Structures are given as C-alpha cells and as structure tokens.
Short mmCIF file of C-alpha atoms in Angstrom, two decimals:
data_model
loop_
_atom_site.label_atom_id
_atom_site.label_comp_id
_atom_site.label_asym_id
_atom_site.label_seq_id
_atom_site.Cartn_x
_atom_site.Cartn_y
_atom_site.Cartn_z
CA MET A 1 -62.47 46.13 60.51
CA ILE A 2 -62.62 43.70 63.39
CA ASP A 3 -65.40 41.42 64.58
CA GLU A 4 -66.71 43.61 67.38
CA LYS A 5 -69.74 45.40 68.73
CA PHE A 6 -70.66 48.75 67.10
CA ILE A 7 -69.31 47.72 63.66
CA ASP A 8 -72.75 46.83 62.28
CA ASP A 9 -74.12 50.19 63.42
CA PHE A 10 -71.17 51.97 61.80
CA ILE A 11 -71.81 50.19 58.50
CA GLN A 12 -75.47 51.17 58.60
CA ASP A 13 -74.61 54.81 59.33
CA ALA A 14 -71.95 54.88 56.62
CA CYS A 15 -74.41 53.57 54.04
CA GLU A 16 -77.03 56.14 55.03
CA LEU A 17 -74.68 59.13 55.19
CA GLY A 18 -71.99 58.37 52.63
CA GLU A 19 -71.55 56.91 49.16
CA ASN A 20 -69.20 54.47 47.45
CA ASN A 21 -68.31 52.67 50.68
CA ARG A 22 -66.41 49.41 50.87
CA PHE A 23 -66.10 47.47 54.12
CA ILE A 24 -63.13 45.13 54.58
CA PHE A 25 -63.38 42.53 57.35
CA LEU A 26 -59.92 41.35 58.40
CA PHE A 27 -61.43 38.17 59.85
CA SER A 28 -63.08 35.05 58.53
CA ALA A 29 -66.67 33.90 58.89
CA PRO A 30 -68.45 32.76 60.98
CA THR A 31 -68.51 35.89 63.12
CA LYS A 32 -69.40 36.54 66.73
CA PHE A 33 -70.60 40.15 66.57
CA VAL A 34 -70.64 41.45 62.99
CA LYS A 35 -73.76 40.28 61.15
CA SER A 36 -73.67 42.67 58.20
CA THR A 37 -73.37 41.06 54.77
CA LEU A 38 -72.14 44.26 53.13
CA GLY A 39 -68.46 43.65 53.84
CA ILE A 40 -65.74 41.59 52.18
CA HIS A 41 -64.04 38.95 54.32
CA ALA A 42 -60.34 39.42 53.52
CA PRO A 43 -58.08 38.09 56.31
CA HIS A 44 -54.40 39.01 56.46
CA GLY A 45 -52.43 37.11 53.82
CA SER A 46 -55.44 36.30 51.67
CA THR A 47 -55.76 36.87 47.93
CA GLU A 48 -58.98 38.77 48.63
CA LEU A 49 -57.11 41.31 50.71
CA GLU A 50 -54.39 41.75 48.09
CA ASN A 51 -57.06 42.38 45.45
CA VAL A 52 -58.83 44.96 47.62
CA LEU A 53 -55.60 46.81 48.41
CA ALA A 54 -54.74 46.98 44.71
CA GLU A 55 -58.00 48.83 44.06
CA ILE A 56 -57.42 51.57 46.67
CA GLY A 57 -56.49 54.85 45.01
CA PRO A 58 -55.00 58.18 46.17
CA GLU A 59 -58.46 59.77 46.16
CA ASP A 60 -59.85 57.22 48.64
CA LYS A 61 -60.23 57.45 52.41
CA LEU A 62 -59.33 54.49 54.60
CA PHE A 63 -60.83 54.14 58.09
CA VAL A 64 -59.07 51.67 60.40
CA HIS A 65 -61.20 50.13 63.17
CA TRP A 66 -58.65 48.56 65.55
CA TYR A 67 -54.94 48.67 64.80
CA THR A 68 -52.40 45.84 64.79
CA SER A 69 -48.83 46.00 63.53
CA LYS A 70 -49.93 44.06 60.43
CA ILE A 71 -51.73 47.21 59.28
CA ASN A 72 -48.36 48.90 58.67
CA ALA A 73 -47.49 46.40 55.94
CA LEU A 74 -50.90 46.93 54.32
CA LEU A 75 -50.40 50.70 54.18
CA GLU A 76 -47.18 50.19 52.23
CA LYS A 77 -49.28 48.63 49.46
CA ILE A 78 -51.60 51.60 48.96
CA PRO A 79 -50.80 55.07 47.54
CA SER A 80 -49.01 57.39 49.94
CA LYS A 81 -51.65 60.07 49.23
CA THR A 82 -54.52 57.85 50.37
CA ARG A 83 -56.00 59.53 53.43
CA VAL A 84 -55.97 57.22 56.45
CA PHE A 85 -58.00 57.70 59.64
CA LEU A 86 -58.10 55.73 62.90
CA CYS A 87 -61.41 55.07 64.65
CA PHE A 88 -60.01 54.86 68.18
CA TRP A 89 -60.90 52.00 70.52
CA GLY A 90 -58.22 52.16 73.19
CA GLY A 91 -56.73 48.75 73.74
CA ASP A 92 -54.92 48.81 70.41
CA PHE A 93 -52.66 51.65 71.60
CA LEU A 94 -52.97 51.63 75.38
CA GLU A 95 -52.22 47.96 76.05
CA CYS A 96 -49.23 45.69 75.34
CA THR A 97 -49.06 42.40 73.51
CA ALA A 98 -48.48 39.24 75.52
CA TYR A 99 -44.75 39.05 74.85
CA ALA A 100 -43.87 42.55 76.01
CA ARG A 101 -42.07 42.50 79.35
CA PHE A 102 -44.65 43.18 82.04
CA ASN A 103 -42.74 45.98 83.79
CA ASN A 104 -43.08 48.68 81.15
CA PRO A 105 -44.55 52.21 81.25
CA LEU A 106 -47.85 51.18 79.66
CA ASN A 107 -48.50 48.40 82.15
CA ARG A 108 -47.55 50.61 85.08
CA PHE A 109 -50.10 53.13 83.83
CA LEU A 110 -52.84 50.57 83.22
CA TYR A 111 -52.70 48.31 86.23
CA ASP A 112 -52.99 48.84 89.96
CA PRO A 113 -50.53 46.84 92.14
CA LEU A 114 -52.45 43.57 92.58
CA THR A 115 -53.53 43.42 88.96
CA LEU A 116 -50.00 44.25 87.79
CA GLN A 117 -48.71 41.26 89.76
CA LEU A 118 -51.35 39.04 88.15
CA VAL A 119 -50.35 40.30 84.69
CA ARG A 120 -46.70 39.68 85.55
CA ASN A 121 -47.39 36.05 86.45
CA HIS A 122 -49.47 35.54 83.31
CA VAL A 123 -46.86 37.08 81.00
CA GLN A 124 -44.03 35.07 82.50
CA THR A 125 -46.03 31.83 82.31
CA ASN A 126 -47.13 32.62 78.76
CA ASN A 127 -43.60 33.37 77.59
CA ARG A 128 -42.11 30.26 79.21
CA GLY A 129 -44.84 28.12 77.66
CA HIS A 130 -44.22 29.63 74.22
CA LEU A 131 -40.48 28.95 74.38
CA ARG A 132 -41.04 25.42 75.71
CA GLN A 133 -43.46 24.62 72.88
CA ARG A 134 -40.94 25.77 70.27
CA LEU A 135 -38.35 23.40 71.73
CA GLN A 136 -40.81 20.50 71.86
CA GLU A 137 -41.66 21.01 68.20
CA ALA A 138 -37.96 21.13 67.32
CA ARG A 139 -37.30 17.87 69.21
CA ALA A 140 -40.24 16.20 67.48
CA SER A 141 -38.68 16.95 64.10
CA LYS A 142 -35.62 14.85 65.12
CA ASN A 143 -33.49 17.35 63.24
CA PHE A 144 -30.40 18.11 65.36
CA LYS A 145 -29.55 21.31 63.48
CA ASN A 146 -33.13 22.55 63.85
CA LEU A 147 -33.05 21.80 67.59
CA ILE A 148 -29.80 23.75 68.08
CA ALA A 149 -31.14 26.65 66.01
CA THR A 150 -34.36 26.72 68.05
CA GLN A 151 -32.43 26.72 71.33
CA PHE A 152 -30.38 29.71 70.21
CA SER A 153 -33.51 31.41 68.86
CA ASN A 154 -35.27 30.91 72.20
CA LEU A 155 -32.32 32.33 74.11
CA ARG A 156 -32.33 35.36 71.84
CA LEU A 157 -36.10 35.83 72.22
CA ALA A 158 -35.88 35.45 76.01
CA ALA A 159 -33.14 38.10 76.06
CA GLN A 160 -35.30 40.42 73.95
CA ILE A 161 -38.18 39.99 76.37
CA ARG A 162 -35.94 40.72 79.37
CA ALA A 163 -34.50 43.80 77.67
CA ASN A 164 -37.97 45.07 76.72
CA GLU A 165 -36.94 45.10 73.06
CA LEU A 166 -40.30 43.69 71.99
CA TYR A 167 -42.09 46.45 73.86
CA ARG A 168 -39.96 49.13 72.21
CA LYS A 169 -40.50 47.53 68.80
CA GLU A 170 -44.24 47.48 69.34
CA MET A 171 -44.32 51.11 70.44
CA SER A 172 -42.17 52.10 67.46
CA GLU A 173 -44.49 50.35 65.00
CA ARG A 174 -47.49 52.07 66.52
CA LYS A 175 -45.76 55.44 66.23
CA VAL A 176 -45.05 54.83 62.54
CA PHE A 177 -48.76 54.21 61.99
CA LEU A 178 -49.83 57.27 63.99
CA GLN A 179 -47.48 59.43 61.94
CA ARG A 180 -49.06 58.07 58.74
CA ILE A 181 -52.69 58.84 59.57
CA GLU A 182 -54.38 62.15 58.88
CA ALA A 183 -56.44 62.18 62.06
CA ILE A 184 -57.88 60.15 64.89
CA CYS A 185 -61.67 59.79 64.94
CA HIS A 186 -62.81 59.89 68.55
CA TRP A 187 -65.05 61.68 71.03
CA ASN A 188 -62.55 62.27 73.85
CA PRO A 189 -59.77 64.85 73.33
CA PHE A 190 -58.09 63.72 76.57
CA ASP A 191 -57.31 60.37 74.91
CA VAL A 192 -55.77 62.19 71.96
CA ASP A 193 -53.60 64.23 74.33
CA LEU A 194 -52.51 61.02 76.04
CA LEU A 195 -51.52 59.39 72.74
CA ASN A 196 -49.61 62.50 71.66
CA LYS A 197 -47.65 62.46 74.90
CA MET A 198 -47.12 58.70 75.04
CA TYR A 199 -45.99 58.27 71.43
CA GLY A 200 -44.42 61.67 70.77
CA VAL A 201 -46.78 62.52 67.90
CA HIS A 202 -49.09 65.40 67.01
CA LEU A 203 -52.44 63.83 66.18
CA GLN A 204 -55.37 65.81 64.88
CA GLN A 205 -58.84 64.84 66.11
CA HIS A 206 -62.11 64.54 64.20
CA TYR A 207 -65.19 64.19 66.38
CA PHE A 208 -66.62 60.69 66.05
CA ILE A 209 -68.63 58.34 68.21
CA TYR A 210 -70.20 54.99 67.39
CA GLY A 211 -73.97 54.86 67.64
CA LEU A 212 -74.78 54.11 71.28
CA GLY A 213 -78.44 55.10 71.26
CA ILE A 214 -77.81 57.65 74.02
CA SER A 215 -80.84 59.73 73.11
CA GLU A 216 -83.04 56.64 73.57
CA MET A 217 -81.74 55.75 77.03
CA GLU A 218 -84.18 56.38 79.86
CA VAL A 219 -83.76 57.14 83.53
CA SER A 220 -84.37 54.05 85.63
CA LYS A 221 -87.75 53.91 87.31
CA PRO A 222 -87.56 54.56 91.07
CA ARG A 223 -86.48 51.37 92.77
CA ILE A 224 -88.54 49.79 95.49
CA PRO A 225 -86.70 50.65 98.73
CA SER A 226 -84.35 47.81 99.57
CA ALA A 227 -81.99 47.08 102.41
CA THR A 228 -79.43 45.84 99.89
CA THR A 229 -77.12 48.20 98.00
CA THR A 230 -76.36 46.83 94.54
CA ILE A 231 -72.93 47.64 93.10
CA TRP A 232 -71.90 47.12 89.48
CA LEU A 233 -68.15 46.55 89.05
CA GLY A 234 -66.37 46.90 85.70
CA ASN A 235 -67.47 46.08 82.18
CA SER A 236 -65.55 43.01 80.98
CA ASP A 237 -63.22 40.16 81.89
CA THR A 238 -60.02 42.05 81.10
CA PRO A 239 -57.27 42.99 83.59
CA THR A 240 -57.59 46.69 82.72
CA ASN A 241 -60.71 46.66 84.93
CA ASN A 242 -58.36 46.27 87.93
CA HIS A 243 -60.90 43.95 89.55
CA LEU A 244 -58.52 42.56 92.18
CA ASP A 245 -57.61 45.99 93.51
CA ALA A 246 -61.21 47.22 93.45
CA LEU A 247 -62.45 44.15 95.32
CA ILE A 248 -59.81 44.58 98.01
CA GLU A 249 -60.88 48.22 98.40
CA LEU A 250 -64.50 47.09 98.76
CA LYS A 251 -63.56 44.35 101.22
CA SER A 252 -64.28 46.63 104.19
CA PHE A 253 -67.96 46.55 103.18
CA ALA A 254 -68.17 42.74 103.01
CA LYS A 255 -70.38 42.56 106.11
CA GLU A 256 -72.71 45.28 104.87
CA PRO A 257 -75.95 44.50 102.98
CA ILE A 258 -74.51 44.65 99.47
CA LYS A 259 -74.60 42.76 96.19
CA ILE A 260 -71.78 43.11 93.66
CA ILE A 261 -72.67 42.42 90.02
CA CYS A 262 -69.52 41.86 87.99
CA PRO A 263 -69.72 41.40 84.17
CA LEU A 264 -67.11 38.80 83.19
CA ASN A 265 -68.52 37.63 79.86
CA TYR A 266 -66.54 39.69 77.35
CA GLY A 267 -62.80 39.16 77.03
CA ASN A 268 -60.59 36.55 78.72
CA ARG A 269 -62.37 33.48 80.10
CA LYS A 270 -59.45 32.30 82.22
CA TYR A 271 -59.16 35.74 83.82
CA ALA A 272 -62.93 35.76 84.38
CA GLU A 273 -62.80 32.49 86.30
CA HIS A 274 -59.94 33.82 88.45
CA ILE A 275 -61.89 36.98 89.34
CA ALA A 276 -65.10 35.03 89.98
CA LYS A 277 -63.26 32.78 92.44
CA PHE A 278 -61.50 35.70 94.12
CA GLY A 279 -64.69 37.75 94.45
CA SER A 280 -66.60 34.82 95.92
CA SER A 281 -63.81 34.19 98.45
CA LEU A 282 -64.21 37.75 99.76
CA PHE A 283 -67.95 38.28 99.51
CA GLY A 284 -69.53 34.83 99.24
CA ASP A 285 -72.89 34.82 97.48
CA LYS A 286 -72.96 38.63 97.63
CA PHE A 287 -70.63 38.53 94.64
CA VAL A 288 -72.53 37.78 91.42
CA PRO A 289 -70.25 37.18 88.40
CA LEU A 290 -71.90 37.37 84.98
CA LEU A 291 -70.01 34.67 83.09
CA ASP A 292 -72.38 33.98 80.21
CA TYR A 293 -73.62 36.13 77.34
CA ILE A 294 -76.58 38.34 78.21
CA PRO A 295 -78.85 39.89 75.54
CA ARG A 296 -78.67 43.69 75.43
CA GLU A 297 -82.24 44.17 76.70
CA ARG A 298 -81.60 42.02 79.77
CA TYR A 299 -78.23 43.74 80.29
CA TYR A 300 -79.96 47.12 80.51
CA GLN A 301 -82.59 45.68 82.85
CA LEU A 302 -79.80 44.61 85.21
CA MET A 303 -78.42 48.15 85.07
CA ASP A 304 -81.80 49.45 86.24
CA GLU A 305 -81.44 47.34 89.40
CA VAL A 306 -78.09 48.93 90.31
CA ASP A 307 -77.45 51.68 92.89
CA ILE A 308 -73.74 52.30 92.27
CA ALA A 309 -71.43 51.73 89.29
CA ILE A 310 -67.67 51.44 89.85
CA MET A 311 -65.36 51.57 86.83
CA HIS A 312 -61.83 51.01 88.11
CA HIS A 313 -60.02 51.50 84.80
CA ASN A 314 -57.04 53.81 84.51
CA ARG A 315 -57.42 54.17 80.74
CA SER A 316 -60.39 55.06 78.57
CA GLN A 317 -62.64 52.01 78.74
CA ALA A 318 -66.28 51.14 79.39
CA GLY A 319 -67.47 54.39 77.85
CA GLY A 320 -70.76 52.86 76.74
CA ASN A 321 -71.48 51.38 80.18
CA THR A 322 -70.51 54.57 81.97
CA ILE A 323 -72.70 56.71 79.74
CA ALA A 324 -75.63 54.31 80.19
CA PHE A 325 -75.36 54.43 83.99
CA ILE A 326 -75.28 58.23 84.01
CA MET A 327 -78.26 58.39 81.65
CA LYS A 328 -80.10 56.03 84.02
CA GLY A 329 -79.43 58.39 86.92
CA LYS A 330 -76.95 56.18 88.75
CA LYS A 331 -74.07 57.15 91.01
CA VAL A 332 -70.81 56.46 89.15
CA TYR A 333 -67.29 56.11 90.55
CA LEU A 334 -64.37 56.64 88.12
CA LYS A 335 -60.62 56.72 88.68
CA ASP A 336 -59.20 60.26 88.69
CA GLN A 337 -56.64 59.37 85.99
CA SER A 338 -59.31 58.05 83.64
CA SER A 339 -59.63 60.22 80.55
CA ILE A 340 -63.40 59.67 80.69
CA SER A 341 -63.45 61.11 84.20
CA GLN A 342 -61.35 64.06 83.05
CA LEU A 343 -63.64 64.76 80.10
CA PHE A 344 -66.83 64.49 82.13
CA HIS A 345 -65.52 66.78 84.83
CA SER A 346 -64.48 69.35 82.20
CA TRP A 347 -68.11 69.32 81.03
CA GLY A 348 -69.47 69.60 84.56
CA ILE A 349 -70.77 66.03 84.84
CA ARG A 350 -70.77 64.92 88.47
CA THR A 351 -69.07 61.57 89.00
CA LEU A 352 -67.27 60.45 92.15
CA SER A 353 -63.61 59.55 92.65
CA GLY A 354 -62.91 55.83 92.79
CA ASN A 355 -59.33 56.28 93.98
CA ALA A 356 -60.01 55.85 97.69
CA LEU A 357 -63.02 53.59 98.10
CA SER A 358 -61.60 51.89 101.19
CA THR A 359 -61.44 55.19 103.11
CA MET A 360 -65.17 55.83 102.76
CA SER A 361 -67.86 54.95 105.21
CA PHE A 362 -70.63 52.73 103.91
CA ASP A 363 -73.07 55.63 104.15
CA GLU A 364 -70.78 57.73 101.94
CA LEU A 365 -70.41 54.94 99.41
CA LYS A 366 -74.11 54.17 99.05
CA SER A 367 -75.59 57.68 99.27
CA SER A 368 -77.55 58.67 96.18
CA ILE A 369 -76.70 61.61 93.96
CA SER A 370 -79.09 64.53 94.23
CA ASP A 371 -81.96 64.98 91.80
CA LYS A 372 -80.31 68.22 90.67
CA ASP A 373 -76.99 66.50 89.86
CA MET A 374 -78.81 63.64 88.14
CA ALA A 375 -80.79 65.99 85.91
CA SER A 376 -77.69 68.06 85.13
CA ASN A 377 -75.61 64.98 84.25
CA ILE A 378 -78.28 63.68 81.89
CA GLN A 379 -78.78 67.04 80.19
CA ILE A 380 -75.05 67.50 79.60
CA LEU A 381 -74.76 64.05 78.02
CA GLN A 382 -77.81 64.68 75.84
CA ASP A 383 -76.26 67.95 74.64
CA THR A 384 -72.84 66.42 73.94
CA LEU A 385 -72.40 62.73 73.19
CA GLY A 386 -76.15 62.24 72.83
CA ASN A 387 -76.48 64.97 70.21
CA GLU A 388 -77.54 62.82 67.26
CA GLU A 389 -77.48 65.71 64.80
CA LYS A 390 -73.87 66.47 65.72
CA ARG A 391 -72.92 62.80 65.40
CA ARG A 392 -74.48 62.46 61.96
CA GLU A 393 -72.92 65.70 60.72
CA ALA A 394 -69.53 64.43 61.89
CA TYR A 395 -70.07 61.24 59.87
CA LYS A 396 -71.06 63.25 56.79
CA THR A 397 -67.91 65.34 57.09
CA LEU A 398 -65.70 62.27 57.40
CA PHE A 399 -67.34 60.54 54.44
CA SER A 400 -67.40 63.60 52.19
CA GLU A 401 -65.12 63.85 49.19
CA GLY A 402 -63.27 66.88 50.56
#
C-alpha cells in the first residue's frame, strides 16, 4: 500500500467485511495521508518486508494498491499460486517515469501540445541534472578509474534515454506484472480495455471502488444570482491536467466576468507554481490557485460555489472530483477521449465535451444544465457508483476465501 487518500477507508471496509487481513505499508512513518495503525510499515529492502513476504502462502490473496517495478521482485518471493489483484489508480500504468524519453506513445496520449512541451523541457532538464550529479560525485571521489567509468556509464544511460530503451523496459516490466495478476479491481471497464490494448494483455475485471461517500453527497443549494461565472479547473498540480492547454482555450473569455478556481495543492509543487504564474498572467486576479492544503469540508464548500467544472485530462483521473460535481448538480466538461467520459456517456450521464472550449460563445460555456438532466445524472450515479450495497458485496466477494 502507498501513503494516499482512500487507503484508510479501504482498511476500515476490509476489517468490517473480511477476516484475517494484513495491511503492508511500503513506506515509513510519519505519514501524510494514512492514519490507520492496523498496518505494518515495511519499506522496500527492509527486514520487516522480507519477514512478511515469507509468511504469504499459496492460499492467500494479495491486493496491490499502486504498482512500481519493485513489486515484480516481491512477487518472485511469494508462491506462484498466491492470487494477486491490482486496485487500479491510473498513474502507475498510464504515466511514465522521469527518465523515459518524453516523446513516447504514453506521453502523446496523456498530454496536449503545450503541456507535452513543458514535460519535454522538464524531462530533458531532469536527465541532464541527473547525469551531471553523477559526474560531480565521481570527481569528488578523486578516483580516476571511477570517473572514467561514470563518464562511460552516463554516455550509455544518455543513449538509452535517446533510444527510448528505458521506456520500453518500463512498459515490459508492467506487462510482466499484469500477466501475473488474476484481475484488476476497478469501477471503469473502459480503463481495463485501454490497458489491454496498450500492454497487449487480457485482464479480467472485478468491480471495485474506494469509499467516496457518494450516497451522502448533496445537491448544492441554489446559488444567489451572481454576475460572475465560477469555473473549477482540474484536480491537482500534475501535468496530466493539461492546465496550460485548457487555460489557453479559456483565454478568449478573459474579459468576461469569470473566476477560475484551480486546485494546485496535491502533486508537484514546482509545476503548481508554474501554472499559478501562467494563469495569473492570462487572467489576473480572476485566476485563483489553491496552493495550500484545504480540509475536505471546506473543499466541498468551494465546490458548492462553482458553476462549471472543467477536467482536461485525457486519461482516467479526478474521478472523485467529477462524481462530486455531478452529484452537486454542476455542469461538467470532460475530454472526449477520457475513459470517465466514455463510461458516463454509456450510462446516459450528460456531461459536455471539453475538446473545443475556445470555439464556444460565453453564453454556451456558462449555460446551466437543465433540471431534468441534473436529476437524471444524479439518479444514474446513485444507482451505479453510489450503490453502497453493490460496493460492499463486491468487497465481500474479493475478500472471500473462494
């Protein structure tokens, strides 16, 4: 398990609905998100982890929450008949590590043009800095042979980056893991289809969703009529939000009475500062970056003040935010290629296309969804992802001995 949101809720559900559970935290204390004391802190390479792995038997089930290539080595230390499942997050299979060459199929899928250029600059700077640091450390050792070896090693690594060998290695390691697991635990079959196509595998899906409290979400109270249209952009300070491209598309509305709320407090601080500066340069004080942590209650209060939510991701991301906005009766724009958009449309949920924001008039952009569409959207979500009985039964099935 990783130190992330939703893990505490999963642990609580697992304890209520299953027996003989053991939770392994692959991180050290203190933690940022996970507060449960029911798990064992066993970071990679620790004696604690080796001891835990030695106790896993062929009759056990192993649920992986966030994959890294280090997991492959761990699976080699447990029985081949141990049933392994992946609780899917997204970024662990639909994003690249820092040292993968930027111009690869995954990045071209994830990023719109301006964001892709930003990622390119970051990757190149990051790689050059890494190679330079290795040389500096070799020089500091004053060992001539070590310096020569490091220079040759850097040349080889640079060549691997240019040839995309690191990307291919990463994709190959992920495929090995996907071929090992019994099923992927997830709520969106369109993501499973994407993984099957992207990695050339044949994954089975078990319905699973972390506890989001969907059934407890309420429609926002009618807002006091305001001349200002409030727009919510994205869900985190990660490039997969495609903030740069979305802001350029919204630039034509810069002189209109708008406010853009942009959450940038969950992910990459340096990227957040870049987006905050860029947004302010286009929209001035109409652009409101959220750079500091906000308690959940206040976060939902801010959502109530919003008229429009724009999620400019190309991959499955911001599911919790998107669901919350729909449950609050808001107008939501999603990219056509987003698997969340595809799933919602297959269910009949009415969201709008975010692929051509710049071609809209301001009246089109800000118009409210009808009461009929709002009620229909909410009912569909309550019957599907908000069906608590279905969610709990899915957990029971996963945790059962069979």
